[in-house]
Structure formats: structure tokens, C-alpha cells
């Protein structure tokens, strides 16, 4: 999938982190440093008396209670750990003290939520529950995280909405004031600034990820004009796909693909440059292996390409395949029938060997000769249609075809045929052909990730230009496009190892 690139994975991962980090940050701030935490909040402070300092409406006359008021004080464990009776640090019997500055406590009642009825049993005078003057002393009440109780306090002698404080301390914790403008309002986990910061950060990161993943339009340095891609037939599937993708993203770009073999493509580029340097600058020639040095062309390493020997579907050579010695002797023309190569395989003993090769212009053939044969294909070409004679003689049947696809087509049709192909193209044939290991070694997906170890049939794919491409040209833009993550995924998906992503494998 085109969107599944390193760039996009990083963007999506960043967006996820952007969502999790603010939450983790504030939960850490709330839970970890203050593991034991008792909070309090005044949920009601209302006048009920008939004094001038506490005006009120309605029929609520309380005898002998000038400037009377009612306060509802909620006390809660809003930390991450339970608070036990021995966690209170007071030296008195009680644990906490509620102070109502400027007012006198006349009476106090305790309310508790359902499910934790045991709290009321702690509010006895023996445990320090009493009121005197402007204070109420509160017992050492054990509270699990989330537990709470409320004090309804009747006060006189001062204005409502006066100062209310809860005094006391906790071992490995503290007592603090919470805000609650409405009775029984759920305590907000984050403050308003914290919520705003989290929202802005999350939106910004999600917007960044959306721009990267869902972006449409032209890639960086998108250019217009005409460009010809020529050379390697083995690399043609990659080039064809990338050319189409570039045209889809860049309106005004006209890219044609004319795969005709590595050596032909490179040599034609050099000859075109000698006639017209300006025309040559609109051509890129792809080559299996280095071929541009003899013509002094400028090369860019694109990928590490892998190749394989391929046989007709009836020639199953097993997991060991052929040894390098067997391959070299076969292409030297020393064998005419498969029984000479594999004497224990009686079912194919009389089947003629047909060597389906490429011409001298082929980079795939050049790599085969350099890396596997360590020399030229010595068997001469004896057939134009790749069919053995009715009576086999002392000469092996060998033919030369103009493209990798033509080689694979002939191997599919011709019993006893063997040839070579780029790995990705051979895979596309499925079970119609057999891929041949070399001494038990061949590049599967996992081995390609590691550069296929010591597997010999591989080489670097080059993109050649006539001199450095001009800045702002379509050729320069397309070469840059080869380095984008989407292009690297295409290269990898076709059975090659991108040099940009794995540069050490292309040395």
C-alpha cells in the first residue's frame, strides 16, 4: 500500500503519542507525586438568618440565630492510594480541623454516600469529633480512593461565603482545596489551562498526520516536460510503475518507457549525447550492473537487484537446485540432456536441455556471466525458435531472446528449458516456472532484507544520465522521486532492495 511508508508511519505514531502524552503527563502530575491526597471543597455557603449581613428571601426565620448560615463541606480522597487512620500527622486524637473564620459553629451533621456506611461509625466524640468556637475537629477517617463524606455545618455571627479552611497533614501526602461551583459536581481531572493545552496539542498533531497521509497533489519538485526511460528489461516493471505514478501526481509530465536491454539503452544514451547533449538530457537509461563508465555517463545507484535461474515447470530440481559447477558446465555446452546433469533423475533423463539466454546487450546476462559463470556463455546459439532438433547431436540447444519477459514466456512453453530472470518477474509466473536455487541458496523475502547473504546472482541497478541533470528539469525531478518513500516501497515490492534505504547493501 502506497500510504504505508516510513514517513507516514512516523506521522501516525506521532499523532498517537500526541494524544497519549498529555493524558499521561497530567495523570502523572495528579497521581504519582501526591499519591495520598485529601481534597475539600465548599459546595454550599448560604445565609438563613435574619441579620442585616445575610439578606435572604422567603420564610426561614431561625430564633436567636442572627446572621446564620449553612455550609456544606465535602471532604474526599482524590489521590491514588488509600488513606488510613495512621496516615494523619496530627498529634491530637482527631485528624483534621475545619475552620470557619469569623463565624461560630452551632451544630454539625455528617452525610455519607451509599455503599460506605462504615464512615459514620468514626464520627464520635471519643474519636475527636466535636465543635468549638469557629472550628470542627474531624476524626481520623480512613478513605479509599474516591471515597468522600460531607459536613453540614450551621453557623452564626458572620456573613455567608466567608473563609473556610481544612487544616491537617498526611504522611507522604497533603490536604488541599478543590473548587466546585455547584453541589455534587464531579471534580474535574484537569484544570482549564490543562484541557486547553491538551486539546491544542492533540489537534495540531492530528492535523500534521492528516496532511502527510491524506495529502494530494504534486510531489516535491514536480516538473513538466518529456522524459524517456530506457535500458533494463529486468527493471522495467519498477520503472513502468514509477513513471505512471509520477504522471498521476504531476500534470504536464510525459514519461515514456522503452526497455530494450541495459547495454543498448546505455550505449544509445551515450551516442545521443554525442549528437545532441540537449536531447540526451531528457533520457535516463537503467542498467543491471555498472555499464556507464566506458561512455563517461553519470550513474546513480538505485537498488540491489536479484536474479534467479528458471526452468520449465516439469524440471523440479528441489531445494538444493544446481551447484555452480553444474551451471558452468551446462552453459559451456558439455551437457545435451538432463540425465547427464542429474543421472539419478530417470524421469527427465532423456529430456533435451534448452538454454534460453539473452543477447549481449542484456545486463541480466552480463551479471550472470560475471557473478555465476565467471566467464562467457561458451555454448553457441544453435536455434532461433529455442526448439531442440528432432535428433540431438553433440551440441546443446541454445537461443537468445530480446527481453526477460520473452525468456520467461519461452521457458513456460518449452519442456527442458532453463534460463535466467530478475526475481520479481519470475515470481509473477507463479507455478508456471520453477526458480532454481544455487547450491541450496536463493533470495527469498527474508534473505533480501539481509542482502541475500552470499547468494551470487545479484548486482546494483543504476540510473544513468548524460552529465548531471539540470536543476528544475523533469529528469532531475524523477531521479529525486526515486528516493521518496512511496518509490522505495515500489522498488522493494518488485523484489529489489532500495539503495537509499539500505545503502550498506549496495556497496
Coordinates of C-alpha atoms in Angstrom, one line a residue:
X1 CA 0.0 0.0 0.0
X2 CA 1.4 3.4 -1.1
X3 CA 0.4 5.2 2.1
X4 CA 2.2 2.6 4.3
X5 CA 5.6 4.3 4.3
X6 CA 8.2 5.1 7.0
X7 CA 7.2 8.8 6.7
X8 CA 3.5 8.1 7.2
X9 CA 4.1 5.5 9.9
X10 CA 6.1 8.1 11.9
X11 CA 3.4 10.7 11.3
X12 CA 0.7 8.4 12.6
X13 CA 2.9 7.3 15.5
X14 CA 3.5 10.9 16.4
X15 CA -0.2 11.6 16.4
X16 CA -0.9 8.7 18.8
X17 CA 1.9 10.0 21.1
X18 CA 0.4 13.4 20.8
X19 CA -2.9 12.1 22.2
X20 CA -1.3 9.9 24.9
X21 CA 1.4 12.2 26.2
X22 CA -0.9 15.0 27.5
X23 CA -3.1 12.4 29.3
X24 CA -0.1 10.6 30.7
X25 CA 1.5 13.9 31.7
X26 CA -1.5 15.2 33.7
X27 CA -2.3 11.8 35.2
X28 CA 1.3 11.5 36.3
X29 CA 1.1 15.0 37.8
X30 CA -2.1 14.1 39.6
X31 CA -1.4 10.5 40.7
X32 CA 2.3 9.9 41.1
X33 CA 3.9 12.8 43.0
X34 CA 1.0 13.1 45.5
X35 CA -0.1 9.6 46.0
X36 CA -2.0 10.3 49.2
X37 CA -4.3 13.3 48.7
X38 CA -7.3 14.6 50.6
X39 CA -9.2 17.4 48.9
X40 CA -12.0 19.6 50.2
X41 CA -14.5 21.9 48.6
X42 CA -17.3 24.1 49.8
X43 CA -20.4 23.0 47.9
X44 CA -22.8 25.4 49.7
X45 CA -22.4 28.5 51.9
X46 CA -25.9 30.0 52.1
X47 CA -27.4 32.6 54.5
X48 CA -30.5 31.5 56.5
X49 CA -30.6 34.1 59.4
X50 CA -32.4 37.4 59.7
X51 CA -29.4 39.6 60.2
X52 CA -28.5 42.5 58.0
X53 CA -25.3 40.9 56.8
X54 CA -27.1 37.8 55.4
X55 CA -30.1 39.1 53.5
X56 CA -32.3 36.4 52.2
X57 CA -35.8 35.9 50.7
X58 CA -38.5 33.6 51.8
X59 CA -39.9 32.5 55.2
X60 CA -36.9 31.0 57.0
X61 CA -36.8 32.6 60.5
X62 CA -34.4 30.9 62.9
X63 CA -34.8 32.2 66.5
X64 CA -31.8 33.6 68.2
X65 CA -29.6 33.0 65.0
X66 CA -28.5 36.4 63.8
X67 CA -26.5 36.2 60.6
X68 CA -27.0 32.5 60.5
X69 CA -25.6 30.4 57.5
X70 CA -25.4 26.8 56.3
X71 CA -22.2 25.4 54.9
X72 CA -21.9 22.1 53.0
X73 CA -18.3 20.9 53.1
X74 CA -17.2 17.9 51.0
X75 CA -14.1 16.0 52.0
X76 CA -12.7 13.4 49.6
X77 CA -9.8 11.1 48.9
X78 CA -8.8 12.2 45.4
X79 CA -5.4 10.6 45.4
X80 CA -4.3 7.2 44.0
X81 CA -3.8 5.4 47.4
X82 CA -6.0 4.8 50.4
X83 CA -5.6 7.0 53.5
X84 CA -5.5 5.0 56.7
X85 CA -6.1 6.4 60.3
X86 CA -2.4 6.4 61.0
X87 CA -1.6 8.4 57.9
X88 CA -2.9 11.6 59.6
X89 CA 0.0 13.6 61.1
X90 CA -1.9 15.4 63.8
X91 CA -0.7 14.9 67.4
X92 CA -4.3 15.1 68.6
X93 CA -6.9 12.4 68.7
X94 CA -8.6 13.9 65.6
X95 CA -7.0 14.0 62.2
X96 CA -8.3 17.2 60.6
X97 CA -9.7 20.6 61.6
X98 CA -12.3 22.6 59.7
X99 CA -12.1 26.3 60.5
X100 CA -14.8 28.8 59.6
X101 CA -13.1 32.2 60.2
X102 CA -15.3 34.9 61.7
X103 CA -18.3 32.6 62.4
X104 CA -19.3 30.4 65.3
X105 CA -20.3 26.7 64.8
X106 CA -23.7 26.0 66.3
X107 CA -24.3 22.4 65.0
X108 CA -22.8 19.9 62.6
X109 CA -24.1 16.8 60.9
X110 CA -22.4 14.2 58.7
X111 CA -23.6 12.7 55.5
X112 CA -22.1 9.8 53.6
X113 CA -22.7 8.2 50.2
X114 CA -24.4 4.8 49.9
X115 CA -22.1 1.9 49.9
X116 CA -19.6 3.1 52.5
X117 CA -21.9 3.3 55.6
X118 CA -19.0 2.5 57.9
X119 CA -17.8 6.1 57.8
X120 CA -20.5 7.3 60.3
X121 CA -19.1 4.9 62.9
X122 CA -15.9 7.1 63.1
X123 CA -17.7 10.3 64.0
X124 CA -17.9 10.0 67.8
X125 CA -16.6 12.3 70.5
X126 CA -14.2 9.6 71.5
X127 CA -12.5 9.9 68.1
X128 CA -12.3 13.6 68.4
X129 CA -15.5 14.7 66.6
X130 CA -16.6 17.9 68.2
X131 CA -17.0 21.6 67.5
X132 CA -15.8 24.6 69.5
X133 CA -16.0 28.2 68.5
X134 CA -15.2 28.5 64.8
X135 CA -13.8 25.0 64.4
X136 CA -14.9 21.4 63.9
X137 CA -12.5 18.7 64.6
X138 CA -12.7 15.7 62.3
X139 CA -11.7 12.1 63.3
X140 CA -9.0 10.1 61.5
X141 CA -11.4 8.7 59.0
X142 CA -10.0 6.0 56.6
X143 CA -10.8 6.8 53.0
X144 CA -10.2 4.6 49.9
X145 CA -9.5 6.4 46.6
X146 CA -12.8 8.1 45.5
X147 CA -14.4 7.9 49.0
X148 CA -15.9 11.1 50.5
X149 CA -18.2 12.4 53.2
X150 CA -19.9 15.7 53.8
X151 CA -20.3 18.0 56.8
X152 CA -23.4 20.2 57.0
X153 CA -22.5 23.0 59.4
X154 CA -24.8 25.5 61.0
X155 CA -23.0 28.8 61.7
X156 CA -23.9 32.2 63.2
X157 CA -22.3 35.5 63.9
X158 CA -20.8 36.3 60.5
X159 CA -21.6 36.7 56.8
X160 CA -22.0 33.8 54.4
X161 CA -19.4 32.9 51.9
X162 CA -16.7 33.6 54.5
X163 CA -13.3 31.9 54.6
X164 CA -13.4 28.1 55.1
X165 CA -10.2 26.1 55.6
X166 CA -9.4 22.4 56.3
X167 CA -6.2 22.1 58.4
X168 CA -4.1 19.0 58.7
X169 CA -1.4 16.8 57.2
X170 CA -0.9 13.4 55.7
X171 CA 2.2 11.2 55.7
X172 CA 3.5 11.0 52.1
X173 CA 0.7 13.3 51.0
X174 CA -1.1 16.5 51.7
X175 CA -4.5 18.2 52.1
X176 CA -5.6 20.7 49.5
X177 CA -8.6 22.7 48.4
X178 CA -10.6 21.8 45.3
X179 CA -13.0 24.1 43.5
X180 CA -16.7 23.2 42.9
X181 CA -19.1 25.9 41.9
X182 CA -22.1 23.5 42.1
X183 CA -23.2 21.0 44.7
X184 CA -22.1 17.4 43.9
X185 CA -20.3 18.5 40.8
X186 CA -17.8 15.9 39.7
X187 CA -14.3 17.0 40.3
X188 CA -12.5 17.9 37.0
X189 CA -9.5 15.8 36.3
X190 CA -7.7 18.7 34.5
X191 CA -7.7 22.4 35.0
X192 CA -9.0 24.7 32.2
X193 CA -5.4 25.6 31.1
X194 CA -4.5 21.9 31.1
X195 CA -7.6 21.0 29.0
X196 CA -6.9 23.8 26.5
X197 CA -3.2 22.8 26.2
X198 CA -4.1 19.1 25.6
X199 CA -6.7 20.0 23.0
X200 CA -4.5 22.3 21.1
X201 CA -1.6 19.8 21.1
X202 CA -3.8 16.9 20.0
X203 CA -5.4 18.9 17.2
X204 CA -2.1 20.1 15.9
X205 CA -0.5 16.6 15.8
X206 CA -3.6 15.1 14.2
X207 CA -3.6 17.9 11.6
X208 CA 0.0 17.1 10.8
X209 CA -0.6 13.4 10.4
X210 CA -3.7 14.1 8.2
X211 CA -1.7 16.5 5.9
X212 CA 1.0 13.8 5.4
X213 CA -1.2 10.8 5.0
X214 CA -4.1 12.4 3.0
X215 CA -2.1 14.9 1.1
X216 CA -3.0 15.2 -2.6
X217 CA -1.3 17.0 -5.5
X218 CA 2.2 17.1 -6.7
X219 CA 5.3 15.6 -5.1
X220 CA 8.2 17.8 -4.2
X221 CA 9.9 19.4 -7.2
X222 CA 7.2 18.2 -9.6
X223 CA 8.2 19.2 -13.1
X224 CA 6.6 19.2 -16.6
X225 CA 8.0 18.1 -20.0
X226 CA 9.0 14.9 -21.7
X227 CA 11.3 12.2 -20.4
X228 CA 12.3 8.8 -21.9
X229 CA 13.3 5.9 -19.6
X230 CA 15.2 3.2 -21.4
X231 CA 17.5 0.3 -20.7
X232 CA 17.0 -2.7 -18.4
X233 CA 14.1 -5.0 -19.3
X234 CA 14.5 -6.7 -15.9
X235 CA 13.9 -3.4 -14.1
X236 CA 11.1 -2.4 -16.4
X237 CA 8.2 -3.3 -14.0
X238 CA 9.6 -0.9 -11.4
X239 CA 10.3 1.9 -14.0
X240 CA 6.8 1.4 -15.6
X241 CA 5.1 1.7 -12.2
X242 CA 7.0 4.7 -11.0
X243 CA 6.6 6.5 -14.3
X244 CA 2.8 6.1 -14.1
X245 CA 2.7 7.2 -10.5
X246 CA 4.8 10.3 -11.3
X247 CA 2.5 11.2 -14.2
X248 CA -0.6 10.8 -12.0
X249 CA 0.9 13.2 -9.4
X250 CA 2.4 15.7 -11.9
X251 CA 0.2 17.1 -14.5
X252 CA 2.2 18.1 -17.6
X253 CA 4.8 15.3 -17.2
X254 CA 5.0 12.9 -20.2
X255 CA 7.2 9.9 -19.4
X256 CA 7.7 7.0 -21.9
X257 CA 9.4 3.7 -21.1
X258 CA 11.4 2.0 -23.8
X259 CA 13.1 -1.0 -22.2
X260 CA 15.5 -2.6 -24.7
X261 CA 18.3 -4.1 -22.6
X262 CA 20.8 -2.5 -20.3
X263 CA 23.7 -2.2 -22.8
X264 CA 21.6 -1.0 -25.7
X265 CA 19.9 1.7 -23.5
X266 CA 23.2 3.0 -22.1
X267 CA 25.0 3.0 -25.4
X268 CA 22.2 4.7 -27.2
X269 CA 22.1 7.4 -24.4
X270 CA 25.9 8.0 -24.9
X271 CA 25.5 8.2 -28.7
X272 CA 22.6 10.6 -28.4
X273 CA 24.7 12.8 -26.1
X274 CA 27.4 13.0 -28.7
X275 CA 24.9 14.2 -31.3
X276 CA 22.8 16.4 -29.2
X277 CA 23.6 17.0 -25.5
X278 CA 20.3 18.9 -25.0
X279 CA 18.2 15.9 -26.3
X280 CA 20.2 13.4 -24.2
X281 CA 19.3 15.3 -21.0
X282 CA 15.7 14.1 -21.4
X283 CA 16.7 10.4 -21.2
X284 CA 17.5 8.2 -18.3
X285 CA 19.0 4.7 -19.0
X286 CA 18.6 2.0 -16.4
X287 CA 21.3 -0.7 -16.3
X288 CA 21.7 -4.1 -14.5
X289 CA 25.2 -3.5 -13.1
X290 CA 27.7 -0.8 -14.0
X291 CA 27.8 -0.1 -17.7
X292 CA 28.2 3.7 -18.0
X293 CA 31.8 4.1 -17.2
X294 CA 33.0 3.3 -20.7
X295 CA 30.8 6.1 -22.0
X296 CA 31.6 8.5 -19.2
X297 CA 27.9 8.8 -18.1
X298 CA 26.7 9.8 -14.7
X299 CA 25.3 7.0 -12.6
X300 CA 23.0 6.8 -9.6
X301 CA 22.7 3.7 -7.5
X302 CA 19.0 2.9 -7.3
X303 CA 18.6 -0.7 -6.0
X304 CA 20.3 -4.0 -5.4
X305 CA 18.6 -6.3 -7.9
X306 CA 18.3 -10.1 -7.5
X307 CA 18.2 -12.7 -10.3
X308 CA 17.5 -16.4 -10.5
X309 CA 17.8 -19.4 -12.8
X310 CA 14.4 -20.5 -14.0
X311 CA 13.3 -23.9 -15.5
X312 CA 10.3 -25.3 -17.2
X313 CA 7.7 -26.4 -14.6
X314 CA 8.5 -30.1 -15.3
X315 CA 12.1 -29.6 -14.2
X316 CA 11.9 -29.5 -10.4
X317 CA 15.4 -29.5 -9.1
X318 CA 14.4 -29.4 -5.4
X319 CA 15.7 -27.2 -2.6
X320 CA 19.3 -27.7 -3.4
X321 CA 18.9 -26.8 -7.1
X322 CA 22.2 -26.8 -9.1
X323 CA 25.7 -26.3 -8.0
X324 CA 27.8 -23.5 -9.5
X325 CA 29.9 -26.2 -11.2
X326 CA 26.9 -27.8 -12.8
X327 CA 25.6 -24.5 -14.1
X328 CA 29.0 -23.6 -15.6
X329 CA 29.4 -26.9 -17.3
X330 CA 25.8 -26.7 -18.7
X331 CA 26.4 -23.2 -20.2
X332 CA 29.8 -24.4 -21.5
X333 CA 27.8 -26.8 -23.7
X334 CA 29.1 -30.0 -22.1
X335 CA 25.6 -31.4 -21.5
X336 CA 22.9 -32.0 -24.0
X337 CA 20.3 -33.9 -21.9
X338 CA 19.2 -33.5 -18.3
X339 CA 20.2 -37.1 -17.5
X340 CA 23.8 -36.0 -17.9
X341 CA 23.4 -33.3 -15.3
X342 CA 21.2 -35.3 -12.9
X343 CA 21.9 -39.0 -13.6
X344 CA 19.6 -40.1 -10.7
X345 CA 16.5 -38.4 -12.2
X346 CA 15.3 -41.0 -14.6
X347 CA 12.0 -39.2 -15.4
X348 CA 13.9 -36.4 -17.2
X349 CA 17.0 -38.4 -18.3
X350 CA 16.2 -38.2 -22.0
X351 CA 14.8 -34.6 -22.0
X352 CA 17.0 -32.3 -24.1
X353 CA 18.5 -29.2 -22.4
X354 CA 17.4 -25.9 -23.9
X355 CA 19.4 -22.9 -22.8
X356 CA 17.2 -19.8 -23.2
X357 CA 19.6 -16.9 -23.0
X358 CA 19.7 -13.1 -23.6
X359 CA 21.8 -11.2 -26.1
X360 CA 25.0 -9.4 -25.4
X361 CA 23.0 -6.2 -24.7
X362 CA 21.5 -7.7 -21.6
X363 CA 22.6 -6.6 -18.2
X364 CA 21.0 -9.7 -16.7
X365 CA 23.2 -11.8 -18.9
X366 CA 26.3 -9.8 -18.0
X367 CA 25.7 -10.2 -14.3
X368 CA 25.1 -14.0 -14.8
X369 CA 28.4 -14.3 -16.6
X370 CA 30.3 -12.1 -14.1
X371 CA 28.8 -13.4 -10.9
X372 CA 27.8 -17.1 -11.6
X373 CA 29.8 -18.4 -14.7
X374 CA 32.9 -16.3 -14.1
X375 CA 33.2 -16.1 -17.8
X376 CA 31.2 -16.1 -21.1
X377 CA 28.4 -18.4 -22.1
X378 CA 30.6 -20.7 -24.2
X379 CA 27.8 -22.7 -25.8
X380 CA 27.0 -21.2 -29.2
X381 CA 23.5 -20.1 -30.3
X382 CA 22.1 -23.0 -32.3
X383 CA 18.4 -22.2 -32.6
X384 CA 16.2 -19.2 -33.5
X385 CA 13.0 -20.6 -32.1
X386 CA 14.5 -22.2 -28.9
X387 CA 13.4 -25.7 -30.0
X388 CA 15.8 -28.7 -30.0
X389 CA 16.4 -30.6 -33.2
X390 CA 14.5 -33.8 -33.8
X391 CA 17.7 -35.8 -33.4
X392 CA 20.0 -34.4 -30.7
X393 CA 23.7 -34.4 -31.6
X394 CA 26.7 -33.3 -29.6
X395 CA 25.7 -29.7 -29.4
X396 CA 23.3 -28.3 -26.7
X397 CA 20.3 -26.3 -27.9
X398 CA 20.8 -22.6 -27.1
X399 CA 18.9 -19.5 -28.2
X400 CA 19.0 -15.7 -27.5
X401 CA 15.9 -13.6 -26.9
X402 CA 15.5 -9.8 -26.5
X403 CA 13.8 -9.4 -23.1
X404 CA 13.4 -11.1 -19.8
X405 CA 9.6 -11.5 -20.4
X406 CA 10.4 -13.3 -23.7
X407 CA 12.8 -15.6 -21.9
X408 CA 10.1 -16.5 -19.3
X409 CA 7.5 -17.0 -22.0
X410 CA 9.7 -19.4 -23.8
X411 CA 10.6 -21.3 -20.7
X412 CA 6.9 -21.7 -19.9
X413 CA 6.3 -23.3 -23.3
X414 CA 9.4 -25.3 -23.9
X415 CA 10.0 -28.6 -21.9
X416 CA 13.6 -29.0 -20.7
X417 CA 14.2 -25.2 -20.9
X418 CA 16.4 -23.3 -18.5
X419 CA 17.2 -19.6 -18.4
X420 CA 17.6 -16.6 -16.1
X421 CA 15.3 -13.8 -14.9
X422 CA 15.0 -11.0 -12.4
X423 CA 13.4 -12.4 -9.3
X424 CA 10.3 -10.2 -9.2
X425 CA 9.3 -11.1 -12.8
X426 CA 9.9 -14.8 -12.1
X427 CA 7.7 -14.7 -9.1
X428 CA 4.8 -13.3 -11.2
X429 CA 4.7 -16.5 -13.1
X430 CA 3.8 -18.5 -10.0
X431 CA 3.9 -22.3 -10.6
X432 CA 4.3 -21.9 -14.4
X433 CA 8.1 -21.9 -14.0
X434 CA 10.5 -23.2 -11.3
X435 CA 13.0 -20.9 -9.6
X436 CA 16.3 -22.8 -9.2
X437 CA 18.5 -22.4 -6.0
X438 CA 22.2 -22.2 -6.4
X439 CA 23.7 -24.8 -4.1
X440 CA 20.6 -24.5 -1.9
X441 CA 20.8 -20.7 -1.8
X442 CA 18.4 -18.2 -3.3
X443 CA 16.9 -14.8 -2.3
X444 CA 13.6 -15.2 -0.5
X445 CA 12.0 -12.2 1.2
X446 CA 13.8 -12.5 4.4
X447 CA 17.2 -13.0 2.7
X448 CA 16.6 -10.0 0.5
X449 CA 16.2 -8.0 3.8
X450 CA 19.7 -9.1 4.6
X451 CA 21.1 -8.5 1.2
X452 CA 20.7 -12.3 0.4
X453 CA 24.0 -13.2 2.1
X454 CA 26.4 -14.9 -0.2
X455 CA 23.9 -15.5 -3.0
X456 CA 26.0 -14.6 -6.1
X457 CA 23.4 -13.7 -8.7
X458 CA 22.8 -10.1 -7.8
X459 CA 24.1 -6.6 -8.7
X460 CA 23.3 -2.9 -8.4
X461 CA 20.7 -1.3 -10.6
X462 CA 22.0 2.1 -12.0
X463 CA 20.2 5.1 -13.5
X464 CA 22.5 6.8 -16.0
X465 CA 22.2 10.4 -17.3
X466 CA 24.3 12.3 -19.8
X467 CA 26.0 14.5 -17.3
X468 CA 24.4 15.9 -14.2
X469 CA 20.7 16.6 -14.8
X470 CA 19.8 20.2 -14.9
X471 CA 18.1 21.6 -11.7
X472 CA 14.4 22.0 -12.3
X473 CA 14.3 19.5 -15.1
X474 CA 12.0 16.6 -15.3
X475 CA 15.0 14.2 -15.3
X476 CA 16.3 15.7 -12.1
X477 CA 12.8 15.6 -10.5
X478 CA 12.2 11.9 -11.5
X479 CA 15.6 10.9 -10.0
X480 CA 14.6 12.6 -6.8
X481 CA 11.3 10.9 -6.9
X482 CA 13.1 7.5 -6.9
X483 CA 14.3 8.4 -3.4
X484 CA 10.8 9.1 -2.0
X485 CA 9.3 6.6 0.4
X486 CA 6.5 5.6 -2.0
X487 CA 9.0 4.8 -4.7
X488 CA 11.2 2.9 -2.3
X489 CA 8.2 0.7 -1.4
X490 CA 7.5 0.0 -5.1
X491 CA 11.2 -1.0 -5.6
X492 CA 11.0 -3.3 -2.6
X493 CA 7.7 -4.7 -3.6
X494 CA 9.1 -5.8 -7.0
X495 CA 11.9 -7.9 -5.4
X496 CA 14.7 -5.3 -5.1
X497 CA 16.5 -3.8 -2.2
X498 CA 16.4 0.1 -2.3
X499 CA 19.9 1.5 -2.1
X500 CA 18.7 4.7 -0.3
X501 CA 17.1 2.7 2.5
X502 CA 19.8 0.0 2.7
X503 CA 23.0 1.9 1.4
X504 CA 25.4 -0.6 3.0
X505 CA 23.9 -3.4 1.0
X506 CA 24.7 -1.6 -2.3
X507 CA 28.4 -1.2 -1.7

